[in-house]
Short mmCIF file of C-alpha atoms and ligand atoms in Angstrom, two decimals:
data_model
loop_
_atom_site.label_atom_id
_atom_site.label_comp_id
_atom_site.label_asym_id
_atom_site.label_seq_id
_atom_site.Cartn_x
_atom_site.Cartn_y
_atom_site.Cartn_z
CA MET A 294 -31.44 14.59 -39.86
CA LYS A 295 -31.07 16.82 -42.91
CA LYS A 296 -30.42 20.40 -41.84
CA ILE A 297 -32.33 23.19 -43.55
CA ASN A 298 -30.32 26.20 -44.73
CA VAL A 299 -31.63 29.58 -43.60
CA ALA A 300 -30.59 33.07 -44.68
CA VAL A 301 -31.41 36.03 -42.47
CA VAL A 302 -32.30 39.35 -44.10
CA GLY A 303 -31.73 42.34 -41.82
CA TYR A 304 -28.83 41.92 -39.42
CA GLY A 305 -29.77 44.37 -36.66
CA GLY A 306 -30.84 43.56 -33.12
CA MET A 307 -33.38 40.89 -33.98
CA GLY A 308 -31.53 39.59 -37.05
CA GLY A 309 -28.55 39.03 -34.73
CA TRP A 310 -30.82 37.20 -32.29
CA HIS A 311 -32.13 34.89 -35.06
CA THR A 312 -28.65 34.14 -36.38
CA ASP A 313 -27.39 33.27 -32.90
CA ARG A 314 -30.37 30.96 -32.28
CA ILE A 315 -30.15 29.33 -35.74
CA ARG A 316 -26.44 28.60 -35.18
CA GLU A 317 -27.37 26.78 -31.94
CA MET A 318 -30.12 24.65 -33.52
CA GLU A 319 -29.59 21.10 -34.77
CA LYS A 320 -32.22 21.24 -37.49
CA PHE A 321 -31.03 24.42 -39.22
CA ASN A 322 -27.88 25.79 -40.69
CA LEU A 323 -27.17 29.51 -41.07
CA ALA A 324 -26.27 30.04 -44.75
CA GLY A 325 -25.59 33.76 -44.35
CA VAL A 326 -27.05 37.20 -43.90
CA TRP A 327 -27.91 40.23 -46.02
CA ASP A 328 -28.40 43.81 -44.82
CA ILE A 329 -28.49 47.11 -46.75
CA ASP A 330 -26.15 48.58 -44.14
CA PRO A 331 -22.45 47.83 -44.88
CA GLU A 332 -21.56 48.18 -41.19
CA SER A 333 -24.05 45.44 -40.27
CA LEU A 334 -22.48 43.19 -42.90
CA ALA A 335 -19.00 43.91 -41.51
CA ARG A 336 -20.24 43.01 -38.01
CA ALA A 337 -21.61 39.73 -39.36
CA ARG A 338 -18.35 38.87 -41.08
CA ALA A 339 -16.48 39.63 -37.84
CA CYS A 340 -18.65 36.90 -36.24
CA GLY A 341 -17.64 34.44 -38.96
CA ILE A 342 -20.97 34.68 -40.80
CA HIS A 343 -21.15 34.55 -44.59
CA THR A 344 -22.60 37.75 -46.08
CA TYR A 345 -24.35 38.07 -49.42
CA GLY A 346 -23.64 40.88 -51.91
CA SER A 347 -27.33 41.76 -52.41
CA PHE A 348 -30.86 40.57 -51.73
CA GLU A 349 -30.92 39.18 -55.28
CA ASP A 350 -27.86 37.07 -54.40
CA VAL A 351 -29.81 35.59 -51.47
CA LEU A 352 -32.72 34.77 -53.78
CA ALA A 353 -30.34 33.20 -56.30
CA ASP A 354 -28.81 30.85 -53.72
CA ASP A 355 -30.47 27.52 -54.54
CA SER A 356 -29.12 25.92 -51.36
CA VAL A 357 -31.38 28.15 -49.26
CA PRO A 358 -35.09 27.21 -49.03
CA LEU A 359 -35.94 29.47 -46.07
CA LEU A 360 -35.48 33.16 -45.27
CA THR A 361 -36.07 34.95 -41.99
CA ILE A 362 -36.90 38.61 -42.64
CA ALA A 363 -35.82 40.81 -39.70
CA THR A 364 -35.82 44.27 -41.26
CA TRP A 365 -37.76 47.43 -40.46
CA ASN A 366 -41.50 46.82 -40.53
CA ASP A 367 -42.30 48.72 -43.75
CA VAL A 368 -40.25 46.40 -45.97
CA HIS A 369 -41.48 43.03 -44.70
CA LYS A 370 -44.11 42.97 -47.45
CA PRO A 371 -41.95 43.54 -50.58
CA LEU A 372 -39.18 41.28 -49.25
CA CYS A 373 -41.55 38.43 -48.34
CA ILE A 374 -43.34 38.64 -51.69
CA ALA A 375 -40.08 38.72 -53.68
CA ALA A 376 -38.78 35.78 -51.65
CA MET A 377 -41.86 33.63 -52.23
CA ARG A 378 -41.87 34.47 -55.93
CA ALA A 379 -38.23 33.32 -56.05
CA GLY A 380 -39.27 29.97 -54.55
CA LYS A 381 -38.30 30.64 -50.92
CA ASN A 382 -40.27 29.93 -47.78
CA VAL A 383 -40.42 32.90 -45.42
CA ILE A 384 -40.66 33.76 -41.77
CA SER A 385 -41.38 37.46 -41.30
CA GLU A 386 -40.62 39.28 -38.11
CA LYS A 387 -43.61 40.89 -36.46
CA PRO A 388 -45.67 42.81 -37.41
CA VAL A 389 -45.97 40.76 -40.57
CA THR A 390 -47.01 43.94 -42.37
CA LEU A 391 -48.96 47.14 -41.67
CA SER A 392 -52.48 46.53 -43.03
CA VAL A 393 -54.92 43.74 -43.75
CA ALA A 394 -54.95 44.72 -47.46
CA ASP A 395 -51.16 44.26 -47.65
CA LEU A 396 -51.37 40.97 -45.77
CA ASP A 397 -54.03 39.69 -48.16
CA GLU A 398 -51.63 40.29 -51.06
CA MET A 399 -48.91 38.37 -49.21
CA ILE A 400 -51.23 35.46 -48.39
CA ALA A 401 -52.33 35.34 -52.05
CA VAL A 402 -48.69 34.97 -53.14
CA SER A 403 -48.15 32.23 -50.57
CA GLU A 404 -51.19 30.35 -51.85
CA GLU A 405 -50.20 30.86 -55.49
CA THR A 406 -46.58 29.74 -54.98
CA GLY A 407 -47.29 27.11 -52.32
CA LYS A 408 -44.53 28.58 -50.15
CA LEU A 409 -44.63 28.69 -46.36
CA PHE A 410 -45.35 32.18 -45.12
CA THR A 411 -45.64 32.92 -41.43
CA VAL A 412 -44.73 35.44 -38.74
CA HIS A 413 -42.48 35.14 -35.71
CA GLN A 414 -44.92 35.43 -32.78
CA ASN A 415 -42.33 34.18 -30.29
CA ARG A 416 -44.12 35.61 -27.27
CA ARG A 417 -46.64 32.77 -27.41
CA TRP A 418 -43.86 30.86 -25.62
CA ASP A 419 -43.12 33.49 -22.96
CA ASP A 420 -43.19 32.07 -19.42
CA ASP A 421 -45.43 34.84 -18.09
CA PHE A 422 -48.01 34.33 -20.85
CA LEU A 423 -48.01 30.54 -20.41
CA THR A 424 -48.32 30.93 -16.63
CA MET A 425 -51.37 33.18 -17.10
CA LYS A 426 -52.81 30.84 -19.76
CA ASN A 427 -52.43 27.89 -17.40
CA ILE A 428 -54.49 29.70 -14.73
CA TYR A 429 -57.14 30.48 -17.34
CA ASP A 430 -57.22 27.06 -19.00
CA LYS A 431 -57.31 25.20 -15.65
CA ASN A 432 -60.14 27.40 -14.40
CA LEU A 433 -58.21 28.07 -11.17
CA LEU A 434 -60.15 31.30 -10.51
CA GLY A 435 -63.55 30.06 -11.68
CA LYS A 436 -65.06 32.06 -14.52
CA VAL A 437 -62.56 34.75 -15.48
CA PHE A 438 -64.28 38.03 -16.27
CA ARG A 439 -61.28 40.32 -16.73
CA ILE A 440 -57.64 40.06 -17.77
CA GLU A 441 -55.24 42.99 -17.80
CA SER A 442 -52.02 42.61 -19.80
CA ARG A 443 -49.45 45.39 -19.52
CA VAL A 444 -45.93 46.27 -20.51
CA GLN A 445 -44.63 49.61 -19.31
CA GLY A 446 -41.35 51.32 -20.13
CA SER A 447 -39.94 54.64 -19.03
CA ARG A 448 -37.67 55.71 -21.90
CA GLY A 449 -40.15 56.69 -24.60
CA ILE A 450 -39.51 55.04 -27.97
CA PRO A 451 -35.85 54.17 -28.59
CA GLY A 452 -34.13 56.60 -30.96
CA ASP A 453 -34.37 54.57 -34.15
CA TRP A 454 -36.87 53.76 -36.94
CA ARG A 455 -39.51 52.82 -34.34
CA LYS A 456 -40.19 56.57 -34.02
CA GLU A 457 -40.89 56.93 -37.75
CA LYS A 458 -44.27 56.34 -39.36
CA GLY A 459 -42.69 55.64 -42.75
CA HIS A 460 -40.92 52.58 -41.31
CA GLY A 461 -44.00 51.25 -39.52
CA GLY A 462 -43.01 52.67 -36.16
CA GLY A 463 -45.07 53.10 -32.99
CA MET A 464 -45.90 50.89 -30.07
CA VAL A 465 -49.08 49.31 -31.48
CA TYR A 466 -46.97 47.63 -34.17
CA ASP A 467 -44.08 47.02 -31.79
CA TRP A 468 -45.06 45.53 -28.40
CA GLY A 469 -48.76 45.79 -29.18
CA VAL A 470 -48.71 43.09 -31.81
CA HIS A 471 -47.22 40.65 -29.28
CA LEU A 472 -49.78 41.34 -26.56
CA LEU A 473 -52.67 41.35 -29.03
CA ASP A 474 -51.54 38.05 -30.56
CA GLN A 475 -51.45 36.60 -27.02
CA ALA A 476 -54.99 37.85 -26.33
CA LEU A 477 -56.26 36.32 -29.56
CA THR A 478 -54.34 33.06 -29.07
CA LEU A 479 -55.93 32.65 -25.63
CA ASN A 480 -59.30 33.25 -27.28
CA ASP A 481 -58.73 31.41 -30.54
CA ASP A 482 -62.25 29.94 -30.53
CA ASN A 483 -63.91 32.77 -28.63
CA PRO A 484 -65.11 35.48 -31.01
CA LEU A 485 -63.97 39.04 -30.38
CA GLU A 486 -67.00 41.32 -30.45
CA SER A 487 -65.79 44.87 -29.88
CA VAL A 488 -62.77 47.06 -29.31
CA TYR A 489 -62.34 50.42 -27.62
CA ALA A 490 -58.89 51.99 -27.68
CA HIS A 491 -56.94 55.15 -27.35
CA ILE A 492 -53.37 55.79 -28.29
CA THR A 493 -50.89 58.09 -26.59
CA ASN A 494 -48.36 60.62 -27.84
CA VAL A 495 -46.66 61.62 -24.59
CA THR A 496 -43.08 61.64 -25.86
CA ASN A 497 -43.52 61.19 -29.60
CA GLU A 498 -45.79 63.07 -32.00
CA GLU A 499 -45.16 61.15 -35.22
CA CYS A 500 -45.99 57.67 -33.92
CA ASP A 501 -47.98 56.38 -31.01
CA ASP A 502 -45.77 55.85 -27.96
CA GLY A 503 -48.38 53.66 -26.28
CA PHE A 504 -52.02 52.61 -26.28
CA TYR A 505 -54.84 51.18 -24.18
CA ALA A 506 -57.27 48.71 -25.75
CA GLU A 507 -60.32 47.14 -24.16
CA LEU A 508 -61.37 43.95 -25.96
CA ARG A 509 -64.76 42.34 -25.34
CA PHE A 510 -65.10 38.66 -26.21
CA ARG A 511 -68.36 36.80 -26.80
CA ASN A 512 -68.05 34.71 -23.60
CA GLY A 513 -68.16 37.92 -21.54
CA LEU A 514 -64.42 38.23 -20.98
CA TYR A 515 -63.06 41.79 -20.93
CA TYR A 516 -59.37 41.81 -21.84
CA MET A 517 -57.38 45.00 -21.45
CA VAL A 518 -54.06 45.53 -23.23
CA GLU A 519 -51.82 48.42 -22.26
CA VAL A 520 -48.44 49.37 -23.74
CA THR A 521 -46.84 52.52 -22.40
CA THR A 522 -43.37 54.06 -22.48
CA ASN A 523 -43.43 56.82 -19.89
CA ASN A 524 -44.18 54.99 -16.61
CA PHE A 525 -41.68 55.34 -13.80
CA ILE A 526 -43.60 52.95 -11.55
CA ALA A 527 -44.77 49.87 -13.44
CA LEU A 528 -47.99 47.99 -12.71
CA PRO A 529 -48.04 44.16 -12.75
CA ARG A 530 -47.50 42.39 -16.08
CA TRP A 531 -50.76 40.41 -15.57
CA TYR A 532 -53.86 40.93 -13.42
CA ILE A 533 -56.51 38.21 -13.73
CA LEU A 534 -59.92 38.43 -12.08
CA GLY A 535 -62.19 35.42 -11.69
CA GLU A 536 -65.37 34.78 -9.74
CA ASN A 537 -63.44 32.80 -7.10
CA GLY A 538 -60.07 34.48 -7.02
CA THR A 539 -57.52 36.92 -8.35
CA SER A 540 -54.03 36.30 -9.72
CA VAL A 541 -51.17 38.72 -10.15
CA ILE A 542 -48.05 38.01 -12.18
CA GLU A 543 -45.79 40.89 -11.36
CA ASP A 544 -43.04 40.55 -13.95
CA TRP A 545 -41.15 38.38 -16.43
CA GLU A 546 -39.47 36.62 -13.47
CA LEU A 547 -42.94 35.31 -12.50
CA ASN A 548 -43.17 36.89 -9.08
CA GLY A 549 -46.79 36.92 -7.98
CA LYS A 550 -49.55 34.85 -6.41
CA SER A 551 -53.18 33.83 -6.58
CA THR A 552 -55.63 34.64 -3.80
CA LEU A 553 -58.59 32.26 -3.75
CA VAL A 554 -61.82 32.48 -1.81
CA HIS A 555 -62.84 29.16 -0.21
CA ASP A 556 -65.86 30.40 1.73
CA TRP A 557 -67.57 32.90 -0.53
CA LYS A 558 -70.74 33.20 1.60
CA LYS A 559 -68.88 34.40 4.68
CA ILE A 560 -68.95 38.01 3.60
CA ASP A 561 -69.63 39.74 6.85
CA ALA A 562 -66.97 42.33 7.58
CA VAL A 563 -66.28 45.03 10.06
CA PRO A 564 -66.47 48.45 8.36
CA VAL A 565 -63.11 50.11 7.94
CA LYS A 566 -62.21 53.77 7.81
CA ALA A 567 -61.88 54.95 4.20
CA GLY A 568 -60.78 58.51 3.60
CA THR A 569 -63.36 60.79 5.13
CA GLY A 570 -65.87 57.96 5.67
CA ILE A 571 -66.19 54.26 6.40
CA THR A 572 -66.89 51.29 4.14
CA LYS A 573 -68.03 47.70 4.54
CA THR A 574 -68.11 46.97 0.79
CA MET A 575 -64.43 47.70 0.34
CA ALA A 576 -63.24 46.27 3.65
CA PRO A 577 -60.67 43.49 3.09
CA ARG A 578 -61.84 39.91 3.56
CA THR A 579 -60.95 38.21 6.80
CA ASP A 580 -58.23 35.56 6.63
CA GLU A 581 -60.55 32.59 7.35
CA THR A 582 -62.37 32.91 3.97
CA ILE A 583 -59.39 33.27 1.60
CA HIS A 584 -55.99 31.76 1.09
CA ASP A 585 -52.95 32.47 -1.11
CA GLU A 586 -51.40 30.04 -3.54
CA PRO A 587 -48.04 30.38 -5.26
CA LEU A 588 -48.07 30.62 -9.04
CA GLU A 589 -47.61 27.41 -10.96
CA LYS A 590 -44.73 28.55 -13.14
CA ILE A 591 -44.89 27.36 -16.74
CA HIS A 592 -41.70 27.48 -18.77
CA GLY A 593 -42.02 27.79 -22.54
CA GLN A 594 -39.85 26.11 -25.15
CA TRP A 595 -39.50 28.82 -27.79
CA THR A 596 -37.52 26.51 -30.11
CA GLN A 597 -40.87 24.78 -30.79
CA TYR A 598 -41.46 27.69 -33.20
CA TYR A 599 -38.54 26.74 -35.48
CA ASP A 600 -39.17 23.00 -34.84
CA ASN A 601 -42.64 23.53 -36.29
CA ILE A 602 -41.18 25.29 -39.35
CA TYR A 603 -38.87 22.30 -39.84
CA ASP A 604 -41.81 19.89 -39.63
CA VAL A 605 -43.93 21.98 -42.00
CA LEU A 606 -41.13 22.08 -44.58
CA ASN A 607 -40.79 18.31 -44.31
CA GLY A 608 -44.54 17.86 -44.80
CA ASN A 609 -45.14 16.61 -41.25
CA ALA A 610 -47.12 19.47 -39.69
CA THR A 611 -49.16 22.57 -40.38
CA GLN A 612 -47.85 25.96 -39.35
CA ILE A 613 -48.48 27.05 -35.76
CA VAL A 614 -48.95 30.73 -36.55
CA THR A 615 -51.61 30.50 -39.23
CA HIS A 616 -52.73 32.93 -41.94
CA ARG A 617 -56.11 33.22 -40.20
CA GLN A 618 -54.42 34.23 -36.94
CA MET A 619 -52.09 36.69 -38.70
CA ARG A 620 -55.11 38.31 -40.38
CA ARG A 621 -57.18 38.40 -37.20
CA CYS A 622 -54.37 40.19 -35.38
CA LEU A 623 -53.89 42.82 -38.09
CA LYS A 624 -57.66 43.34 -38.23
CA LEU A 625 -57.58 44.00 -34.51
CA ILE A 626 -54.73 46.50 -34.96
CA GLU A 627 -56.79 48.31 -37.60
CA ALA A 628 -59.79 48.32 -35.24
CA ILE A 629 -57.59 49.86 -32.52
CA PHE A 630 -56.49 52.69 -34.81
CA THR A 631 -60.10 53.28 -35.95
CA SER A 632 -61.40 53.30 -32.39
CA ALA A 633 -58.70 55.74 -31.29
CA GLU A 634 -59.30 58.05 -34.25
CA THR A 635 -63.10 58.10 -33.84
CA ASP A 636 -63.15 57.80 -30.03
CA SER A 637 -65.78 55.09 -30.34
CA VAL A 638 -66.38 51.40 -29.76
CA VAL A 639 -65.63 49.44 -32.94
CA LYS A 640 -67.60 46.28 -33.61
CA PHE A 641 -65.31 43.43 -34.61
CA ARG A 642 -66.50 41.00 -37.27
CA GLU A 643 -64.74 37.63 -37.26
CA ASP A 644 -64.30 36.20 -40.79
P1 NAD B 242 -32.80 47.07 -36.18
O1 NAD B 242 -32.90 48.47 -36.65
O2 NAD B 242 -31.88 46.73 -35.06
O3 NAD B 242 -32.40 46.14 -37.43
C1 NAD B 242 -33.06 46.21 -38.65
C2 NAD B 242 -32.03 45.95 -39.74
O4 NAD B 242 -32.72 45.82 -40.98
C3 NAD B 242 -31.02 47.10 -39.90
O5 NAD B 242 -29.70 46.58 -39.80
C4 NAD B 242 -31.31 47.64 -41.31
O6 NAD B 242 -30.16 48.11 -41.98
C5 NAD B 242 -31.90 46.39 -41.98
N1 NAD B 242 -32.69 46.67 -43.17
C6 NAD B 242 -33.64 47.62 -43.35
N2 NAD B 242 -34.19 47.52 -44.57
C7 NAD B 242 -33.60 46.47 -45.17
C8 NAD B 242 -33.72 45.87 -46.45
N3 NAD B 242 -34.60 46.32 -47.37
N4 NAD B 242 -32.93 44.82 -46.76
C9 NAD B 242 -32.02 44.35 -45.85
N5 NAD B 242 -31.86 44.88 -44.63
C10 NAD B 242 -32.63 45.95 -44.30
O7 NAD B 242 -34.28 46.62 -35.81
P2 NAD B 242 -34.69 45.35 -34.95
O8 NAD B 242 -34.91 45.75 -33.56
O9 NAD B 242 -33.75 44.22 -35.22
O10 NAD B 242 -36.11 44.98 -35.59
C11 NAD B 242 -36.17 44.29 -36.82
C12 NAD B 242 -37.51 43.58 -36.91
O11 NAD B 242 -37.60 42.64 -35.86
C13 NAD B 242 -38.71 44.51 -36.77
O12 NAD B 242 -39.75 44.05 -37.62
C14 NAD B 242 -39.13 44.33 -35.32
O13 NAD B 242 -40.50 44.58 -35.11
C15 NAD B 242 -38.79 42.89 -35.08
N6 NAD B 242 -38.48 42.55 -33.69
C16 NAD B 242 -39.06 41.43 -33.16
C17 NAD B 242 -38.81 41.07 -31.86
C18 NAD B 242 -39.44 39.83 -31.33
O14 NAD B 242 -39.35 39.56 -30.14
N7 NAD B 242 -40.10 39.04 -32.16
C19 NAD B 242 -37.96 41.85 -31.05
C20 NAD B 242 -37.37 42.98 -31.62
C21 NAD B 242 -37.63 43.32 -32.95
#
C-alpha cells in the first residue's frame, strides 16, 4: 500500500489531534506541520515532527498531495484556495468557511483545479449520533415526530479566538456546525422546509455563546438543536419521540433507554394529583402497557473518514462529505442567523 503524505496547517488543539491520528494510520504519512505561531512549531519539533518554514514551503513540497487545514475559522478559505491552486487536495476543519458565498468560491476552485476539497465532519461517526440514527432508521419508535439534540457546557466560550467575530468565533460555527450536519445527514433525502432560531449572549457579547434552532422537515419531523455554554445541570444529549415510544440518550457514554408502548389502546388511568389540581391526561402509564429496552449501542469507526479520502485520491470512491452537503449546512447556518436577527420563521429552499 502506497502511503499518502499529509501536511497539517495549524498545529493547535485540533492540528495536534490530526497529526497524532495521521501518525497512527497505515495509509498516511505525516510529512510535517506549519503554524504561524513559533511556539506551536517548537512544540511540534519537540514531538519529532518536521516543521516547514512557511505556508509557501508547504505548497512547494511536491511530495505532499494532501493538506489538512486546522487553523482558526476565518482563514480556512484563503488557505484552502491557495492550496488547491498549488495543486494540493485539501481537508478543511469545520466550519469549512463562514458564508455560502465564500464556499461557492472554494467549490469553484475545486472544480476548476480538479482537486479534492472537503470538510472534517467527524461527528458523523460519534457513537451517540449513530445510536440515535439506528433507532430512527430501524423505526424502533414508529414514526418519529420530534428529535432534540443538545450539547450544554457551563464555562462560557473558552478564552481564545472562539470569542472573536473576526476569527469566525461563536457557538453556531463551533459545536453548531457539528449538530446541524448530523441533523442534515439524518435527513439527507428529506427536504428541510423552515427554520426558527434564536441565539444567546449570556456570557459573551461579541459572538453568540449558544443558540436554539427548530428545524421542520417535509416529512413532518421537528428537529431541535440546542448549544449552550452556561448550564450547570445538563439535559440529555438526545431525546427522541415517536408514536410508539420515547428514547433518551443521556450522554456520550450512551447511558439511556427506550420506553415502548405495547398496548396503546389501554389508556385508562387513575387521575393523579398535580400541583393544585388533578390530571388524568398527564398521569403516568401503568406498567402493563409499556416496557423499557436498553439502547442498542452503535460504535463508530471515525478512521473511515480518512479511509474515504485515501480511496478518493486513488480514484476508488467519491467523497463522503460532499460539496452539496457542505453547502446545505452553511445555508442552514445562514438561515439560523437570519431567523435570530429577524425573530421570524425562515423558509428554507433546497437547491
Ligand atoms: P487552536 O487555537 O488550538 O489552534 C489553531 C492554530 O492555528 C493556532 O496554533 C494558530 O497559531 C494557527 N493558525 C492560525 N492562523 C494560521 C495560519 N494562517 N497559518 C497557519 N497557522 C495558523 O484552535 P483549535 O481548537 O485547534 O481549532 C482549529 C480548527 O479546528 C477550527 O476550525 C475549529 O473549528 C476546528 N476544530 C474541530 C474539531 C472537530 O472535532 N472537528 C474540534 C476542535 C476544533
